């Protein structure tokens, strides 16, 4: 598919630019900002990945946290290598997701939403009760090895970029089609002899493994993690990224993540009114552009008569 | 024996407020098919309104405690209804039956309202004077008179709602819409109007719960959040959209909480609640009283 190839080439180019920027830019704040956008984008892509099967996974924050804590334990308590920490984070998050998914994906819609919400809160409470991982105050001193520390932002952006491209490739593959088929009508999928439950579990496991890896990367870039970082409110913000960016296409989720992260940083500077602005922004965005930024771009494109490039974003179903 | 009675009395009085709060949430879910995360904000709004209105009425009118509270209660619930109307018109009206869209909108309102409350009322907890002083003694268990009174009032409102839903025409419309929106519309029921009424009744219930909690607890701008999480557990256990389920669930949760925090500690009790939800969903996904839903 030529259009697909164009997207892959464009994203590979973007990835190179990002990595290069992370290597060249010396300003600490700018680099941090880039990393925040990258992690937000990963979170948004993973939440959207489970939206493909039509489920809203509030436990996105929980799996991100499981990855971060796994990596933190390996790095600070066992002094393990960074690669091992990242792999273990992905594997542990994936395994927990397999068990979680196998139990909970039998229900759907509001029930899945609420149960994933409950799961997130249980996991968070468990962290606060476990003294070995720092209880309420969390873990400190999670650093990447000194030798690679200057290159760590570039490595992080490279890995996240590759994971995002991978998620997109899966979405476009036959498996991705199956996810969307389940969203449209799971009975039809069932009727041709495919186990809907297994496919749904696969979807959640893929997203969660990616989240676990992301959590490990975050833990090493932030150096400090605490239970409060992984509450359900994180998933809520991520859902806002996806919704405001537009959930039709992965680009929408990434745009939303970048836009709202930057907006959030700007509002932090404004001060105490952050919540009011953020809440207001979400409501206004939902009222003015129910299809998100990409939907708005699409409409604008149609009106101006050059719908083709923008339209191609939204119209693969 | 005294201890058990005391714990049961505690269960009943915490449970009564939980029930009131969860009834609103479950009613809104039933009629609009949305999970309203902003429900706690209505609760908070009523409690905050009480904290302003009660001292003001006591000063300006010079009445005794009971009429002041009665008046303040009415004013607070009206404030919440007005707020509910605004939230409905500028938010939920366009996202009826859209689970994810309405979820986002409700989170937007949570952030906005919580920010506004903090801006207006400040972070310090507010306290209003007790409704009536004194402690009652039931079978060896101690309970303050005002808690007892509030418990009875909450139960009275619960029965009132039960009557409304079971016996009146509006109740019939609410039930019909919850059962099958399209079929209800075919019967000439105006879905949007019924949804609005359902939403306002739900807000009113949250407001009543908040106004009742005001003299019992320190009033903070985020007191609703705690109730919200418990209410979710209650309506999952009872069955989403089920009114008897919410009543039963409210008392079950209150019992686990008061017995659990006595024999273990409160955060273990909270985890036990979540585990109960997960196990409950596995065994009976539609909740104790819920209908299987497609």
PDB file of C-alpha atoms in Angstrom, chain B residues 94-231:
ATOM      1  CA  UNK B  94     -24.793  16.102  23.327  1.00  0.00           C
ATOM      2  CA  UNK B  95     -23.293  12.927  24.704  1.00  0.00           C
ATOM      3  CA  UNK B  96     -26.350  10.957  25.769  1.00  0.00           C
ATOM      4  CA  UNK B  97     -25.692   7.205  25.471  1.00  0.00           C
ATOM      5  CA  UNK B  98     -22.077   7.860  24.463  1.00  0.00           C
ATOM      6  CA  UNK B  99     -20.057   6.146  27.167  1.00  0.00           C
ATOM      7  CA  UNK B 100     -16.601   7.433  26.248  1.00  0.00           C
ATOM      8  CA  UNK B 101     -17.626  10.924  25.112  1.00  0.00           C
ATOM      9  CA  UNK B 102     -19.669  11.560  28.233  1.00  0.00           C
ATOM     10  CA  UNK B 103     -16.872  10.182  30.398  1.00  0.00           C
ATOM     11  CA  UNK B 104     -14.480  12.799  29.004  1.00  0.00           C
ATOM     12  CA  UNK B 105     -17.034  15.581  29.408  1.00  0.00           C
ATOM     13  CA  UNK B 106     -17.694  14.572  32.997  1.00  0.00           C
ATOM     14  CA  UNK B 107     -13.944  14.578  33.736  1.00  0.00           C
ATOM     15  CA  UNK B 108     -13.749  18.052  32.220  1.00  0.00           C
ATOM     16  CA  UNK B 109     -16.424  19.180  34.656  1.00  0.00           C
ATOM     17  CA  UNK B 110     -14.647  17.466  37.568  1.00  0.00           C
ATOM     18  CA  UNK B 111     -11.469  19.440  36.884  1.00  0.00           C
ATOM     19  CA  UNK B 112     -13.291  22.680  36.177  1.00  0.00           C
ATOM     20  CA  UNK B 113     -15.596  22.536  39.204  1.00  0.00           C
ATOM     21  CA  UNK B 114     -12.907  21.313  41.596  1.00  0.00           C
ATOM     22  CA  UNK B 115     -10.678  24.163  40.447  1.00  0.00           C
ATOM     23  CA  UNK B 116     -13.479  26.678  40.851  1.00  0.00           C
ATOM     24  CA  UNK B 117     -14.411  25.423  44.329  1.00  0.00           C
ATOM     25  CA  UNK B 118     -10.815  25.711  45.428  1.00  0.00           C
ATOM     26  CA  UNK B 119     -10.642  29.205  43.965  1.00  0.00           C
ATOM     27  CA  UNK B 120     -13.841  30.362  45.669  1.00  0.00           C
ATOM     28  CA  UNK B 121     -13.801  28.518  48.984  1.00  0.00           C
ATOM     29  CA  UNK B 122     -10.088  27.986  49.575  1.00  0.00           C
ATOM     30  CA  UNK B 123      -8.348  24.844  50.764  1.00  0.00           C
ATOM     31  CA  UNK B 124      -9.111  25.064  54.475  1.00  0.00           C
ATOM     32  CA  UNK B 125     -11.769  22.658  55.774  1.00  0.00           C
ATOM     33  CA  UNK B 126     -15.001  24.362  56.832  1.00  0.00           C
ATOM     34  CA  UNK B 127     -17.156  23.297  59.739  1.00  0.00           C
ATOM     35  CA  UNK B 128     -20.768  24.164  60.518  1.00  0.00           C
ATOM     36  CA  UNK B 129     -22.332  23.897  63.963  1.00  0.00           C
ATOM     37  CA  UNK B 130     -24.181  20.669  64.802  1.00  0.00           C
ATOM     38  CA  UNK B 131     -27.858  20.422  63.965  1.00  0.00           C
ATOM     39  CA  UNK B 132     -28.905  19.122  67.360  1.00  0.00           C
ATOM     40  CA  UNK B 133     -26.618  18.276  70.252  1.00  0.00           C
ATOM     41  CA  UNK B 134     -26.725  15.148  72.385  1.00  0.00           C
ATOM     42  CA  UNK B 135     -26.198  11.436  72.039  1.00  0.00           C
ATOM     43  CA  UNK B 136     -28.862   8.770  71.719  1.00  0.00           C
ATOM     44  CA  UNK B 137     -28.516   5.282  73.085  1.00  0.00           C
ATOM     45  CA  UNK B 138     -29.885   2.326  71.138  1.00  0.00           C
ATOM     46  CA  UNK B 139     -29.413  -1.136  72.674  1.00  0.00           C
ATOM     47  CA  UNK B 140     -26.143   0.001  74.175  1.00  0.00           C
ATOM     48  CA  UNK B 141     -24.838   1.652  71.013  1.00  0.00           C
ATOM     49  CA  UNK B 142     -24.128   5.370  71.059  1.00  0.00           C
ATOM     50  CA  UNK B 143     -25.142   7.580  68.161  1.00  0.00           C
ATOM     51  CA  UNK B 144     -25.523  11.351  68.084  1.00  0.00           C
ATOM     52  CA  UNK B 145     -29.076  12.582  67.658  1.00  0.00           C
ATOM     53  CA  UNK B 146     -28.223  14.474  64.510  1.00  0.00           C
ATOM     54  CA  UNK B 147     -26.780  11.384  62.850  1.00  0.00           C
ATOM     55  CA  UNK B 148     -29.891   9.484  63.769  1.00  0.00           C
ATOM     56  CA  UNK B 149     -32.126  12.218  62.355  1.00  0.00           C
ATOM     57  CA  UNK B 150     -30.105  12.451  59.157  1.00  0.00           C
ATOM     58  CA  UNK B 151     -30.182   8.694  58.795  1.00  0.00           C
ATOM     59  CA  UNK B 152     -33.988   8.759  59.003  1.00  0.00           C
ATOM     60  CA  UNK B 153     -34.276  11.647  56.554  1.00  0.00           C
ATOM     61  CA  UNK B 154     -32.018   9.848  54.076  1.00  0.00           C
ATOM     62  CA  UNK B 155     -34.134   6.711  54.359  1.00  0.00           C
ATOM     63  CA  UNK B 156     -37.268   8.809  53.869  1.00  0.00           C
ATOM     64  CA  UNK B 157     -35.875  10.291  50.661  1.00  0.00           C
ATOM     65  CA  UNK B 158     -34.886   6.830  49.491  1.00  0.00           C
ATOM     66  CA  UNK B 159     -38.455   5.609  50.000  1.00  0.00           C
ATOM     67  CA  UNK B 160     -39.730   8.732  48.274  1.00  0.00           C
ATOM     68  CA  UNK B 161     -37.587   7.976  45.238  1.00  0.00           C
ATOM     69  CA  UNK B 162     -38.699   4.367  45.288  1.00  0.00           C
ATOM     70  CA  UNK B 163     -42.303   5.531  45.236  1.00  0.00           C
ATOM     71  CA  UNK B 164     -41.562   7.992  42.445  1.00  0.00           C
ATOM     72  CA  UNK B 165     -39.971   5.371  40.250  1.00  0.00           C
ATOM     73  CA  UNK B 166     -42.415   2.590  41.048  1.00  0.00           C
ATOM     74  CA  UNK B 167     -45.726   4.446  41.061  1.00  0.00           C
ATOM     75  CA  UNK B 168     -45.700   7.732  39.172  1.00  0.00           C
ATOM     76  CA  UNK B 169     -45.940   8.411  35.469  1.00  0.00           C
ATOM     77  CA  UNK B 170     -42.493  10.005  35.400  1.00  0.00           C
ATOM     78  CA  UNK B 171     -41.134   6.913  37.113  1.00  0.00           C
ATOM     79  CA  UNK B 172     -42.709   4.730  34.469  1.00  0.00           C
ATOM     80  CA  UNK B 173     -41.129   6.877  31.750  1.00  0.00           C
ATOM     81  CA  UNK B 174     -37.742   6.659  33.492  1.00  0.00           C
ATOM     82  CA  UNK B 175     -37.981   2.905  33.698  1.00  0.00           C
ATOM     83  CA  UNK B 176     -39.146   2.585  30.100  1.00  0.00           C
ATOM     84  CA  UNK B 177     -36.252   4.702  28.830  1.00  0.00           C
ATOM     85  CA  UNK B 178     -33.763   2.746  30.927  1.00  0.00           C
ATOM     86  CA  UNK B 179     -35.118  -0.530  29.569  1.00  0.00           C
ATOM     87  CA  UNK B 180     -35.204   0.348  25.888  1.00  0.00           C
ATOM     88  CA  UNK B 181     -34.827   3.912  24.740  1.00  0.00           C
ATOM     89  CA  UNK B 182     -36.079   3.375  21.194  1.00  0.00           C
ATOM     90  CA  UNK B 183     -39.153   1.440  22.201  1.00  0.00           C
ATOM     91  CA  UNK B 184     -39.909   4.135  24.773  1.00  0.00           C
ATOM     92  CA  UNK B 185     -39.663   6.821  22.108  1.00  0.00           C
ATOM     93  CA  UNK B 186     -42.002   4.811  19.882  1.00  0.00           C
ATOM     94  CA  UNK B 187     -44.513   4.958  22.721  1.00  0.00           C
ATOM     95  CA  UNK B 188     -44.354   8.738  22.594  1.00  0.00           C
ATOM     96  CA  UNK B 189     -42.048   9.271  25.544  1.00  0.00           C
ATOM     97  CA  UNK B 190     -39.900  12.344  25.003  1.00  0.00           C
ATOM     98  CA  UNK B 191     -36.495  10.833  25.605  1.00  0.00           C
ATOM     99  CA  UNK B 192     -34.534  14.065  25.961  1.00  0.00           C
ATOM    100  CA  UNK B 193     -36.956  15.521  28.453  1.00  0.00           C
ATOM    101  CA  UNK B 194     -37.033  12.321  30.514  1.00  0.00           C
ATOM    102  CA  UNK B 195     -33.234  12.157  30.412  1.00  0.00           C
ATOM    103  CA  UNK B 196     -33.049  15.711  31.734  1.00  0.00           C
ATOM    104  CA  UNK B 197     -35.487  14.924  34.548  1.00  0.00           C
ATOM    105  CA  UNK B 198     -33.577  11.759  35.403  1.00  0.00           C
ATOM    106  CA  UNK B 199     -30.321  13.688  35.465  1.00  0.00           C
ATOM    107  CA  UNK B 200     -31.755  16.427  37.665  1.00  0.00           C
ATOM    108  CA  UNK B 201     -33.243  13.927  40.100  1.00  0.00           C
ATOM    109  CA  UNK B 202     -29.836  12.246  40.246  1.00  0.00           C
ATOM    110  CA  UNK B 203     -28.147  15.591  40.928  1.00  0.00           C
ATOM    111  CA  UNK B 204     -30.737  16.392  43.560  1.00  0.00           C
ATOM    112  CA  UNK B 205     -29.995  13.107  45.328  1.00  0.00           C
ATOM    113  CA  UNK B 206     -26.264  13.852  45.297  1.00  0.00           C
ATOM    114  CA  UNK B 207     -27.076  17.319  46.609  1.00  0.00           C
ATOM    115  CA  UNK B 208     -29.235  15.928  49.398  1.00  0.00           C
ATOM    116  CA  UNK B 209     -26.461  13.516  50.378  1.00  0.00           C
ATOM    117  CA  UNK B 210     -23.956  16.384  50.410  1.00  0.00           C
ATOM    118  CA  UNK B 211     -26.224  18.618  52.477  1.00  0.00           C
ATOM    119  CA  UNK B 212     -26.750  15.791  54.982  1.00  0.00           C
ATOM    120  CA  UNK B 213     -23.019  15.149  55.239  1.00  0.00           C
ATOM    121  CA  UNK B 214     -22.263  18.841  55.838  1.00  0.00           C
ATOM    122  CA  UNK B 215     -22.907  18.914  59.607  1.00  0.00           C
ATOM    123  CA  UNK B 216     -21.277  15.491  60.062  1.00  0.00           C
ATOM    124  CA  UNK B 217     -17.880  16.020  58.460  1.00  0.00           C
ATOM    125  CA  UNK B 218     -15.282  18.671  57.757  1.00  0.00           C
ATOM    126  CA  UNK B 219     -16.318  20.291  54.482  1.00  0.00           C
ATOM    127  CA  UNK B 220     -13.530  20.317  51.907  1.00  0.00           C
ATOM    128  CA  UNK B 221     -13.541  21.072  48.199  1.00  0.00           C
ATOM    129  CA  UNK B 222     -12.630  17.487  47.334  1.00  0.00           C
ATOM    130  CA  UNK B 223     -14.875  15.561  49.735  1.00  0.00           C
ATOM    131  CA  UNK B 224     -16.973  14.225  46.852  1.00  0.00           C
ATOM    132  CA  UNK B 225     -14.126  12.254  45.264  1.00  0.00           C
ATOM    133  CA  UNK B 226     -13.998   9.721  48.075  1.00  0.00           C
ATOM    134  CA  UNK B 227     -17.723   9.137  47.882  1.00  0.00           C
ATOM    135  CA  UNK B 228     -17.565   8.769  44.139  1.00  0.00           C
ATOM    136  CA  UNK B 229     -15.169   5.825  44.196  1.00  0.00           C
ATOM    137  CA  UNK B 230     -17.284   4.058  46.811  1.00  0.00           C
ATOM    138  CA  UNK B 231     -20.436   4.782  44.845  1.00  0.00           C
TER     139      UNK B 231
END
